[in-house]
CSV table of C-alpha atoms and ligand atoms in Angstrom, one decimal:
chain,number,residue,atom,x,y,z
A,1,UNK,CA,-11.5,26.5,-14.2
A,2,UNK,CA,-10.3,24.9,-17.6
A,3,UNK,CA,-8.7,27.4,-20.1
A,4,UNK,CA,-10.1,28.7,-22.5
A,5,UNK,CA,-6.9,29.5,-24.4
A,6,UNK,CA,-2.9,29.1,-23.5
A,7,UNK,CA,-0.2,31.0,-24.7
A,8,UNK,CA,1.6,29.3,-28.1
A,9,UNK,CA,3.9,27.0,-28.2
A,10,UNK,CA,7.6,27.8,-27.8
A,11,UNK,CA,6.5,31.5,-25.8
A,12,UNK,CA,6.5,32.9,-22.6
A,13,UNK,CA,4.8,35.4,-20.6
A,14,UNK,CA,6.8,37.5,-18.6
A,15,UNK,CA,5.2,38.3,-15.5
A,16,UNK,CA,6.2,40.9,-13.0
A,17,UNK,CA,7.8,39.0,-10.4
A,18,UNK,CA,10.5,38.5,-13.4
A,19,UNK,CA,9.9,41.1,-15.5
A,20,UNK,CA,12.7,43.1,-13.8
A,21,UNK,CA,15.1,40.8,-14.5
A,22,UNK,CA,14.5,42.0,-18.2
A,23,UNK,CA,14.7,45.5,-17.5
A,24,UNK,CA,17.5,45.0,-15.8
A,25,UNK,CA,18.9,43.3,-18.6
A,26,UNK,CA,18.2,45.4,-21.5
A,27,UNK,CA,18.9,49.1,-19.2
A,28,UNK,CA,22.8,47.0,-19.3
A,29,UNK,CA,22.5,46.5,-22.7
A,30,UNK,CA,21.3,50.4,-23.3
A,31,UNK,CA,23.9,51.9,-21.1
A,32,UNK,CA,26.7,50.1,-21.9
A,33,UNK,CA,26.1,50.5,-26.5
A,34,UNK,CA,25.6,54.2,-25.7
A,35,UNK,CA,28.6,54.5,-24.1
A,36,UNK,CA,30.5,52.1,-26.9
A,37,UNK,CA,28.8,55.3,-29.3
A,38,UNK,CA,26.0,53.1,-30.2
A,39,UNK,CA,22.6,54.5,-31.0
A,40,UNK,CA,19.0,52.1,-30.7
A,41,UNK,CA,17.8,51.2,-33.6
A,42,UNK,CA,14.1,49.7,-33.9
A,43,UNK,CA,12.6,47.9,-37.2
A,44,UNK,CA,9.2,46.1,-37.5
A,45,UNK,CA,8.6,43.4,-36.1
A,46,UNK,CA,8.1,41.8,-40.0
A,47,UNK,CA,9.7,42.1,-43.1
A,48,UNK,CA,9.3,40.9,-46.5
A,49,UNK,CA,10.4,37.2,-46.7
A,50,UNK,CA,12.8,37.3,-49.8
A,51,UNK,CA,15.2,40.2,-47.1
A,52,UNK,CA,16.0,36.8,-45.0
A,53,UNK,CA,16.2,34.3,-48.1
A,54,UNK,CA,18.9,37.2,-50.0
A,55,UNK,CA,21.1,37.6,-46.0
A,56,UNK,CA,20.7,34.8,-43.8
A,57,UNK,CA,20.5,32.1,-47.2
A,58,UNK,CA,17.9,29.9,-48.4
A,59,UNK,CA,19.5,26.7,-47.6
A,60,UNK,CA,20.0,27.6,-43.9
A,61,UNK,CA,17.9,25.9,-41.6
A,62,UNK,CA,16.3,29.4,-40.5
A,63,UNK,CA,15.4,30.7,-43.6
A,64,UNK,CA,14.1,26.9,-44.3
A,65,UNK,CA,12.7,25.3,-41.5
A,66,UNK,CA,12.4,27.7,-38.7
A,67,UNK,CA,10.8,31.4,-40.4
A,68,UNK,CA,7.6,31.9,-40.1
A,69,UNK,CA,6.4,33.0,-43.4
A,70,UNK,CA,2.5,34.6,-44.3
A,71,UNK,CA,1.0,36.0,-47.2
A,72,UNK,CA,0.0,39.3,-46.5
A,73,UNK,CA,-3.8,40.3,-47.8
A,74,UNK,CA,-2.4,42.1,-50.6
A,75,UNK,CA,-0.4,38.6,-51.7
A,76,UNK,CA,2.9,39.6,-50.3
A,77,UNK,CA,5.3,37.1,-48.9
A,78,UNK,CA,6.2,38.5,-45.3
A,79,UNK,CA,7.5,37.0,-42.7
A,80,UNK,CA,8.4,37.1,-39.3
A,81,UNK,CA,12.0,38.2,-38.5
A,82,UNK,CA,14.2,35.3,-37.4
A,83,UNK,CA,17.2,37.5,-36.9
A,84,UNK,CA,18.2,41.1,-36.5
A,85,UNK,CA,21.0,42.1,-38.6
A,86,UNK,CA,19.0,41.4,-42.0
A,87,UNK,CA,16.2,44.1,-40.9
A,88,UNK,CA,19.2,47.0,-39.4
A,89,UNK,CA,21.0,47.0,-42.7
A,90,UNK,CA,17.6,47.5,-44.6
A,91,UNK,CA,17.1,50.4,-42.6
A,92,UNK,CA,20.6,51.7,-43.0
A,93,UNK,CA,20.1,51.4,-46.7
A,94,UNK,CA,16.5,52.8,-47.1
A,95,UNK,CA,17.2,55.8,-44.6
A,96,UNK,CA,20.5,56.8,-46.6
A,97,UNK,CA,22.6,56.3,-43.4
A,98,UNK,CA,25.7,55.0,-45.7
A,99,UNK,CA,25.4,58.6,-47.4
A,100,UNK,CA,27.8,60.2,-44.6
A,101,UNK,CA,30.3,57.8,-45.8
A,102,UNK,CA,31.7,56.9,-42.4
A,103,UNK,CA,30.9,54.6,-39.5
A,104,UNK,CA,27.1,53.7,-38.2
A,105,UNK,CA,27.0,51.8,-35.1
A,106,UNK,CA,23.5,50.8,-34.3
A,107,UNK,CA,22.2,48.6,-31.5
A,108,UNK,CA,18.9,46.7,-30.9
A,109,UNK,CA,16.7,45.0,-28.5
A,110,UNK,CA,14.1,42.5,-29.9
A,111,UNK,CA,11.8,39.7,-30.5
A,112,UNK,CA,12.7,37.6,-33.1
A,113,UNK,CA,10.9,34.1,-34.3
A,114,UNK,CA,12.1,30.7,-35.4
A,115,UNK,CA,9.4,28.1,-35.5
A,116,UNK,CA,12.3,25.2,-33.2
A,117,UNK,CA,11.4,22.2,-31.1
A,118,UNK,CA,10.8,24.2,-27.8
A,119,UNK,CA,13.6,23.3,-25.6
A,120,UNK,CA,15.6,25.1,-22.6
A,121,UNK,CA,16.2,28.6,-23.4
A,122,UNK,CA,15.0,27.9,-26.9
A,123,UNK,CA,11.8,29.8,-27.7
A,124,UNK,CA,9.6,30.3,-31.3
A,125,UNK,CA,9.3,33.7,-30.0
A,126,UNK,CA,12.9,34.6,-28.2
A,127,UNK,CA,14.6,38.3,-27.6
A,128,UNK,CA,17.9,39.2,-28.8
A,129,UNK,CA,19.7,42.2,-28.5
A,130,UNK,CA,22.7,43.0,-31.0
A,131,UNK,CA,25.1,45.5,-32.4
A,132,UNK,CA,26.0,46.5,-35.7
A,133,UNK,CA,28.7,48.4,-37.1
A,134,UNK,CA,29.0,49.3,-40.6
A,135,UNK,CA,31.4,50.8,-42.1
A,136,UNK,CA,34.8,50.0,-41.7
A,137,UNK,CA,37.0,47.0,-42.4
A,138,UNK,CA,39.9,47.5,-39.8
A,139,UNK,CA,40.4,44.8,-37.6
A,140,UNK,CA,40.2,47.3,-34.4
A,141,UNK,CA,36.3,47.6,-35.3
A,142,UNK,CA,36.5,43.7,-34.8
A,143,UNK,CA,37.5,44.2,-31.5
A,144,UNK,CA,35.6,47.2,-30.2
A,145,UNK,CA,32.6,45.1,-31.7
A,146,UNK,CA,33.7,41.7,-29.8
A,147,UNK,CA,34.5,44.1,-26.1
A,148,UNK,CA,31.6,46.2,-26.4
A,149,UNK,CA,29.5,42.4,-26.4
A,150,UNK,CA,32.0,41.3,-23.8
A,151,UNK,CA,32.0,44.7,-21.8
A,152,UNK,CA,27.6,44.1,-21.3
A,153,UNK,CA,28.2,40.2,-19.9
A,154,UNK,CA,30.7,41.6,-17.8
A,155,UNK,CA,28.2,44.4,-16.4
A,156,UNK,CA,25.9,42.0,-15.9
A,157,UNK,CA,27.6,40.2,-13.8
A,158,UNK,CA,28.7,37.1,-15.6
A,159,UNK,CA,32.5,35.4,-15.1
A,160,UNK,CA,31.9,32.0,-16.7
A,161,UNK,CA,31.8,33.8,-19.8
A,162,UNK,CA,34.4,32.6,-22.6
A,163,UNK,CA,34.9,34.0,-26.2
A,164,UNK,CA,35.9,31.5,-29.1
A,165,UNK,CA,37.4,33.0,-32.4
A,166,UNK,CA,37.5,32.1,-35.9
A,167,UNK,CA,38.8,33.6,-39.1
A,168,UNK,CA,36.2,31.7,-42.2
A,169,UNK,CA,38.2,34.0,-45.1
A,170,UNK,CA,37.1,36.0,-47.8
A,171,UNK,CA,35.2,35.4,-51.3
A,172,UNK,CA,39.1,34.9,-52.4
A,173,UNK,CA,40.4,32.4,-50.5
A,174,UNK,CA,37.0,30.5,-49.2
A,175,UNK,CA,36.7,28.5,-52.4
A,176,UNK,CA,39.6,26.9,-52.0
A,177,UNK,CA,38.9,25.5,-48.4
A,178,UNK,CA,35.4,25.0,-49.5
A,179,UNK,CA,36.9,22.8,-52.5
A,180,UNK,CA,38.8,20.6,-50.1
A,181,UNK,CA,36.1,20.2,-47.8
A,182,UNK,CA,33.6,19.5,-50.0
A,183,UNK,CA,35.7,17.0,-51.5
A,184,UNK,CA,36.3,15.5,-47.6
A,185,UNK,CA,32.7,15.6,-47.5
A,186,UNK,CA,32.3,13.3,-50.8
A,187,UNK,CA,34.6,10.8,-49.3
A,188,UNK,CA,32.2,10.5,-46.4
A,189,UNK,CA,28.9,10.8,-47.7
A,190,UNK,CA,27.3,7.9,-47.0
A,191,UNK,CA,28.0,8.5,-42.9
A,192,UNK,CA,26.3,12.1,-43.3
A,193,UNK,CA,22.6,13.3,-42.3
A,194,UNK,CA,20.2,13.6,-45.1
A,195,UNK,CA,20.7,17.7,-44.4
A,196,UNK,CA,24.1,17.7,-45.3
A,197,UNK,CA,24.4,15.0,-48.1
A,198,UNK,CA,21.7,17.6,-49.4
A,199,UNK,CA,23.6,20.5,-48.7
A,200,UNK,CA,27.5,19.5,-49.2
A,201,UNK,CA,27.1,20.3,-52.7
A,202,UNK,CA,25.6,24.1,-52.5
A,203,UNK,CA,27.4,25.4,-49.0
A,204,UNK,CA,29.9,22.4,-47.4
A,205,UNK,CA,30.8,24.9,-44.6
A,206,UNK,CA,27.4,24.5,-43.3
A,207,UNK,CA,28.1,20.7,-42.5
A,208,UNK,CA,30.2,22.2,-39.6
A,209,UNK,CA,27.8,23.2,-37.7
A,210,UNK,CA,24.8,20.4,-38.3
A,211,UNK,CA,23.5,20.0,-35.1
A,212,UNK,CA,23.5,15.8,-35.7
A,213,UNK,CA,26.0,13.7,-33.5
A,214,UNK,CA,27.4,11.6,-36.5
A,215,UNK,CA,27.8,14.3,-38.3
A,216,UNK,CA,30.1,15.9,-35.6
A,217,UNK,CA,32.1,13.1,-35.2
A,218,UNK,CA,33.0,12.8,-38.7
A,219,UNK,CA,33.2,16.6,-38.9
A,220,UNK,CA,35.8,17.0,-36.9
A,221,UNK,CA,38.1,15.5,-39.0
A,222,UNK,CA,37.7,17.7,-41.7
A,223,UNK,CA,40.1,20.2,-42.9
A,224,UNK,CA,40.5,23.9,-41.4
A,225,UNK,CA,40.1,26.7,-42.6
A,226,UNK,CA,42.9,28.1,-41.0
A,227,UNK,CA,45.4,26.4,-43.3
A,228,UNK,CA,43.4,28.0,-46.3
A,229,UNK,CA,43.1,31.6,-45.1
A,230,UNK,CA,45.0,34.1,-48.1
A,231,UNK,CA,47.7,36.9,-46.7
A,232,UNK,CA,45.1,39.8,-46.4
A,233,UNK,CA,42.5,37.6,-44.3
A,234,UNK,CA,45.7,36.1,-41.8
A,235,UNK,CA,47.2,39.4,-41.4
A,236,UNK,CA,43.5,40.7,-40.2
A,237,UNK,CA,42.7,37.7,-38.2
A,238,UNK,CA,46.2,38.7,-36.4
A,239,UNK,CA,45.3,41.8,-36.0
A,240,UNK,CA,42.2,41.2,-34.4
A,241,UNK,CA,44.1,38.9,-32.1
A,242,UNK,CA,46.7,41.5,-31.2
A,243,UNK,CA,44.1,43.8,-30.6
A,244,UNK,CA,41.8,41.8,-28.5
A,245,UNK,CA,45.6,40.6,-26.1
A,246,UNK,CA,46.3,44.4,-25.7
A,247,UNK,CA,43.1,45.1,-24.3
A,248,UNK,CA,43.6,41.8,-22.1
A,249,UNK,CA,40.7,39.7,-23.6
A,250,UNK,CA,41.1,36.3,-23.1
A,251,UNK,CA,40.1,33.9,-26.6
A,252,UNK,CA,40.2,30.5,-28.0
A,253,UNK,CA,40.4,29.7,-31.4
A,254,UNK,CA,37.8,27.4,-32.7
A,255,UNK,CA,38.9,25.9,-36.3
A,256,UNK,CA,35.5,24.3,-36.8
A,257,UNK,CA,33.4,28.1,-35.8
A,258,UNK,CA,31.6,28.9,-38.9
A,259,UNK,CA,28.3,30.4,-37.8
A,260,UNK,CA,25.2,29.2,-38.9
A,261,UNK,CA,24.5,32.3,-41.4
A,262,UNK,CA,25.5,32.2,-45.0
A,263,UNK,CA,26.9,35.7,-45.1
A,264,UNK,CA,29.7,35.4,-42.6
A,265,UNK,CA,33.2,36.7,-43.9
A,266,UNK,CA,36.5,36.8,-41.9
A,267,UNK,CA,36.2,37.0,-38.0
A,268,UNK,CA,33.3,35.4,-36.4
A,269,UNK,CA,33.0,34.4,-32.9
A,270,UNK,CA,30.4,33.4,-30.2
A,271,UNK,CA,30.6,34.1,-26.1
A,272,UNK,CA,29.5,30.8,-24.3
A,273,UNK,CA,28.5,30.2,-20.7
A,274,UNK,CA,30.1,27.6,-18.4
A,275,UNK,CA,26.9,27.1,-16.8
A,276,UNK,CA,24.9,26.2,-19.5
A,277,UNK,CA,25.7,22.6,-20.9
A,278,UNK,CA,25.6,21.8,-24.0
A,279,UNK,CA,23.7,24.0,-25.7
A,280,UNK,CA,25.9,27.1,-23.9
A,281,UNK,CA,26.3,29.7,-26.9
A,282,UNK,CA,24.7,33.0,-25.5
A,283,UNK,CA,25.6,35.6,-28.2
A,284,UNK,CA,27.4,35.3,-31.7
A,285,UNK,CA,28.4,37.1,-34.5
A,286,UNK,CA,31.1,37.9,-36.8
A,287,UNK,CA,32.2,40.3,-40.1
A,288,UNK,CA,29.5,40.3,-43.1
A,289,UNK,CA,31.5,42.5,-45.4
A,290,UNK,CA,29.7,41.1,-48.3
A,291,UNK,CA,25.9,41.6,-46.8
A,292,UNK,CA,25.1,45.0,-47.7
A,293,UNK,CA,26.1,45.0,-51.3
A,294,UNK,CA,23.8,42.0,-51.5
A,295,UNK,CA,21.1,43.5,-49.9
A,296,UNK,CA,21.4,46.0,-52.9
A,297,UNK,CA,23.9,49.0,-51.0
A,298,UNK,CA,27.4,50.1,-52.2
A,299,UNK,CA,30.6,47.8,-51.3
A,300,UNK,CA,30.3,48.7,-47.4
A,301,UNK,CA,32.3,46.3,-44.7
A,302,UNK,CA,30.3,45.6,-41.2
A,303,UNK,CA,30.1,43.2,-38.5
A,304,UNK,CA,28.0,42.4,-35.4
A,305,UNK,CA,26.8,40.4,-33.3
A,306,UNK,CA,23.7,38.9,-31.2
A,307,UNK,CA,23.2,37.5,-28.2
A,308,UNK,CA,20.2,36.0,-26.9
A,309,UNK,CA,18.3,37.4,-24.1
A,310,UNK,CA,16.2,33.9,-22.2
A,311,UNK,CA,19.9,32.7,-22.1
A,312,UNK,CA,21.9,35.2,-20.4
A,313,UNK,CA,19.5,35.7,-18.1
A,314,UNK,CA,19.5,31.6,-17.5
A,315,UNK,CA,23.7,32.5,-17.5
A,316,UNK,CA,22.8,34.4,-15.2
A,317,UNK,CA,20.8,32.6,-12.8
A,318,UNK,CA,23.5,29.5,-12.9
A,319,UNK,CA,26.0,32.4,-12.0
A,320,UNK,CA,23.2,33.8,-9.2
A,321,UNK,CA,23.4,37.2,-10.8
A,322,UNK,CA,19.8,37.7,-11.2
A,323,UNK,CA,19.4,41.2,-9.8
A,324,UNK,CA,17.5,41.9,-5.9
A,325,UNK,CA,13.9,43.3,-7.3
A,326,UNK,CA,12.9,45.9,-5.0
A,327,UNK,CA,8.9,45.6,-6.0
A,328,UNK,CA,7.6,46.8,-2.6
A,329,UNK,CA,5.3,49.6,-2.2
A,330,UNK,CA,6.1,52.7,0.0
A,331,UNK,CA,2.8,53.3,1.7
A,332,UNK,CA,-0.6,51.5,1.7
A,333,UNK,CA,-3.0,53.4,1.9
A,334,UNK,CA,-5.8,52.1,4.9
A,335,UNK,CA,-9.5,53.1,5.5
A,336,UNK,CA,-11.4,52.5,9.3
A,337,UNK,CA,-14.7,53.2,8.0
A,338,UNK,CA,-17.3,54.5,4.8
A,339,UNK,CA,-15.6,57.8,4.8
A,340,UNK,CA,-12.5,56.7,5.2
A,341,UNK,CA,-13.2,54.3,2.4
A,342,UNK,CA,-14.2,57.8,0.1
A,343,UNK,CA,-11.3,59.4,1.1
A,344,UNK,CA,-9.2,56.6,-0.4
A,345,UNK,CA,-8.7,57.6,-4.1
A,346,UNK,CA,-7.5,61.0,-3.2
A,347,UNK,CA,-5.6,60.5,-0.6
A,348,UNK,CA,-3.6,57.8,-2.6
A,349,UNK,CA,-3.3,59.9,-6.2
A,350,UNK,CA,-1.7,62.7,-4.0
A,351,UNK,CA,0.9,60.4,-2.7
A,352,UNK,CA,1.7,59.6,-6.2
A,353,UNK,CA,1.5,62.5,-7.1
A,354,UNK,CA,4.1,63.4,-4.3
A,355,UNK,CA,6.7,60.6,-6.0
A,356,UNK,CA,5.9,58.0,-3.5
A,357,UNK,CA,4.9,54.6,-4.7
A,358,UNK,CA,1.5,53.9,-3.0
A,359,UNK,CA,-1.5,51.5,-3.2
A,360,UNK,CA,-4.3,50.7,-0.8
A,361,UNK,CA,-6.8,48.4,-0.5
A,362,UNK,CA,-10.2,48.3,-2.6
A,363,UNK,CA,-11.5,45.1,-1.4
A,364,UNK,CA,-13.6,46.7,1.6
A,365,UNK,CA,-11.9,44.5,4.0
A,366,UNK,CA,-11.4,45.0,7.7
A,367,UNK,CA,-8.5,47.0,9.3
A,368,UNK,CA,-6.5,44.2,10.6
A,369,UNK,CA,-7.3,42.7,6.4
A,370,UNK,CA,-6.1,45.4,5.0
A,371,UNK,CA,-2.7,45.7,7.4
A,372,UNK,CA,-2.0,42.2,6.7
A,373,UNK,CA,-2.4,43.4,3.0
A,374,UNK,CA,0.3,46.0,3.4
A,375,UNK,CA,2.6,43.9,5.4
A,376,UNK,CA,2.7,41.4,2.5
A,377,UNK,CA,3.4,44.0,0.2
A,378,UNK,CA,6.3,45.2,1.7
A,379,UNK,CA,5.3,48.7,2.3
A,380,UNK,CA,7.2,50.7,5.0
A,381,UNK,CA,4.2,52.8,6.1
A,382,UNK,CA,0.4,52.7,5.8
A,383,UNK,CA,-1.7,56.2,6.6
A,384,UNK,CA,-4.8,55.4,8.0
A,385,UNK,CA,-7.8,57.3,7.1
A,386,UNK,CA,-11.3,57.4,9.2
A,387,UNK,CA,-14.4,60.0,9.3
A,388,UNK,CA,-13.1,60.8,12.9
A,389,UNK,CA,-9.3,62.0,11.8
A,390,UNK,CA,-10.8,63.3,8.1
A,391,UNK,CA,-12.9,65.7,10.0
A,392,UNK,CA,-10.0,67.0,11.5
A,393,UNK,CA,-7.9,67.0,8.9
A,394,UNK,CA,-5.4,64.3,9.9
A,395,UNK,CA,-4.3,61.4,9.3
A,396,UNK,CA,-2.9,58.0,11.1
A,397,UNK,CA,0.6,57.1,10.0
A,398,UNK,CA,1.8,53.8,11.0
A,399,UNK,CA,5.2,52.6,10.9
A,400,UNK,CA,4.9,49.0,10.2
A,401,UNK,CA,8.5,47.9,11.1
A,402,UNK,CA,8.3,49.3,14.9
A,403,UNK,CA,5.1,49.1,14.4
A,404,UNK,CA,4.4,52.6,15.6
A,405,UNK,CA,1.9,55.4,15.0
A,406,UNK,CA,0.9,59.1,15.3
A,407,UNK,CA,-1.4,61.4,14.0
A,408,UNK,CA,-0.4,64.0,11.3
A,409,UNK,CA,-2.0,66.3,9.6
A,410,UNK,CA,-3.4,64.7,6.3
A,411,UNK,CA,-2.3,67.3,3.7
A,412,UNK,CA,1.2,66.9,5.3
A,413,UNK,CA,1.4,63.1,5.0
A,414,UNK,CA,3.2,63.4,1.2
A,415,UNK,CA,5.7,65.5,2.5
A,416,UNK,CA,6.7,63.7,5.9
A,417,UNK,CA,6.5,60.4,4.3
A,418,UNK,CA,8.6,61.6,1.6
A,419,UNK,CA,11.1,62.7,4.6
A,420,UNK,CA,10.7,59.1,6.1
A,421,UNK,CA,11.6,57.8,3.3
A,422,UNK,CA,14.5,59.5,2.4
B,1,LIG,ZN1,40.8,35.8,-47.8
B,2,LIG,ZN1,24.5,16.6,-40.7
């Protein structure tokens, strides 16, 4: 049969011999933010363009290359959300969350779309799920932020989990860095991608992250940050530290972790995977004390972060943490004959109806068909119905593992198979 149509570029279906892994994933993720005092938040699955081009930046490569951007019918710019911070703090602003004055902490589960050369765990349609806490400047929110992401890898299973660290300063003392790495970046123009001889001169810090080879290399020469942080942004960045050793998690700092968002301030930090290679990021974020205001909101310190769902789940399958799906049914349902074949329907709703996961056959197959049918699908007992046992009210119940069976009466078979079954 040729196809008429496939499934886009860069997207998946999720079928339900995996879909469970995904529940599984995102009930961790739901659990474990509600206990952290976190509360779902859900925005559409669009927003108007300029929201990304005012947070994320115009000269990153998301708001770029990657978003996918339409004109709505009534000549709006919209487009599809690449990220979900942006979309959270829009909400917290329009729904007048920042009226109480104190501390929101909001969590999320969703799609988000970047138009990227389709590679391992690398989708145009990927799912992320992220915190956000807004609110508070302390460094201890920097650390409940950075456990609570820690705390849902950990109840996921995952060990080969690391977290790297960074301090990228404040409005006060980031133009001085940026001043001496820009000026680095002069000196070696000529050896730099198009990208970042284009960009060196509006956002230098973005040149440690390009993704290009060369770039890296001569990158890593660069000045750090570190020796250009001012007194309030060290003494936070050791606080954070102290606060993340007392709770006994493990960090490395990373000079060269900037983020690839324009409106990091302060800590950021990503969790990578051992078991991933190179590409092994699996969730980052950082402080965006600055984001708000721009985003038109009163002077309001946050951070967050987000990790992406196709890749912990791949973290989790190098790690062989994928979960044991239990998709079996309880009971088939058989049929011996025409009225048997009637019965069917009812029989099977009242199971349900009972709690009992059931299915049967509708292919009007033969006995032995159908039994193969519920051997395959796992099921730990199939009632069989005929005109014979109906007219007596009963029914056949097999046991399919001692392959056993004995008559019961049919409008008992919910309850004893519910017995069975513990
Ligand atoms: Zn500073
Ligand atoms: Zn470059």
């Amino acid at each position: 049969m040729a196809l008429l149509f496939r499934r886009p570029k860069g997207t998946e279906d999720v079928l339900p011999d995996r879909v469970g892994y995904w529940q599984f994933l995102e009930g961790k993720v739901r659990e474990v933010a509600s206990r952290f005092g976190y509360g779902e938040v859900r925005t559409p699955t669009f927003e108007e363009a300029e929201l990304f081009a005012r947070s994320v930046g115009e000269d990153t490569d998301i708001v770029s290359k990657e978003m996918y951007t339409f004109e709505d019918r009534g000549g709006r710019l919209m487009a599809l959300k690449p990220e979900g911070t942006a979309s959270v703090l829009r909400a917290y602003l329009e729904h007048g969350l920042h009226k109480g004055g104190g501390l929101t902490k909001l969590y999320y589960i969703s799609p988000i779309f970047r138009y990227e050369k389709p590679q391992a765990g690398r989708y145009r349609q990927s799912h992320q799920f992220g915190a956000e806490a807004i609110g508070s400047g302390e460094p201890s929110l920097d650390v409940e932020v950075i456990d609570l992401a820690l705390s849902i890898y950990r109840e996921l299973g995952l060990s080969e989990v690391s977290l790297l660290l960074n301090s990228i300063g404040c409005p006060k003392c980031r133009p001085s860095y940026r001043q001496e790495l820009l000026k680095f970046a002069r000196a070696h123009r000529e050896e730099l991608c198009g990208d970042c001889r284009r960009r060196m001169e509006t956002n230098p810090l973005r040149l440690l992250d390009c993704k290009v080879e060369g770039c890296g290399r001569i990158m890593a020469q660069a000045p750090v940050i570190s020796q250009y942080l001012c007194d309030e942004c060290r003494e936070h960045f050791e606080e954070v530290k102290g606060g993340l050793r007392s709770l006994g998690i493990p960090y490395r700092e990373e000079s060269k972790l900037v983020r690839g968002l324009d409106y990091y301030t302060r800590t950021v930090f990503e969790v990578v995977h051992g078991g991933l290679g190179a590409q092994n990021a699996i969730c980052g974020g950082g402080r965006y004390d600055g984001l708000v205001e721009e985003l038109g909101g009163p002077p309001t310190p946050a951070l967050g972060f987000a990790g992406g769902v196709e890749r912990t789940l791949l973290a989790m399958e190098a790690e062989g943490k994928l979960p044991e799906l239990d998709e079996r049914v309880e009971v088939f349902v058989a049929y011996l004959d025409d009225p048997g074949r009637e019965a069917l329907p009812k029989v099977l709703s009242e199971l349900r109806r009972a709690g009992l996961r059931a299915d049967g056959s509708y292919t009007g197959r033969s006995l032995k068909s159908q039994l193969r049918q519920a051997d395959r699908m796992g099921a730990r007992y199939t009632v069989i119905i005929g005109g014979e046992e109906l007219a007596k009210g009963m029914a056949i119940v097999r046991d399919m593992e001692l392959s056993e069976q004995r008559e019961v009466p049919l409008d008992g078979t919910p309850k004893v198979l519910r017995e069975k079954l513990g």
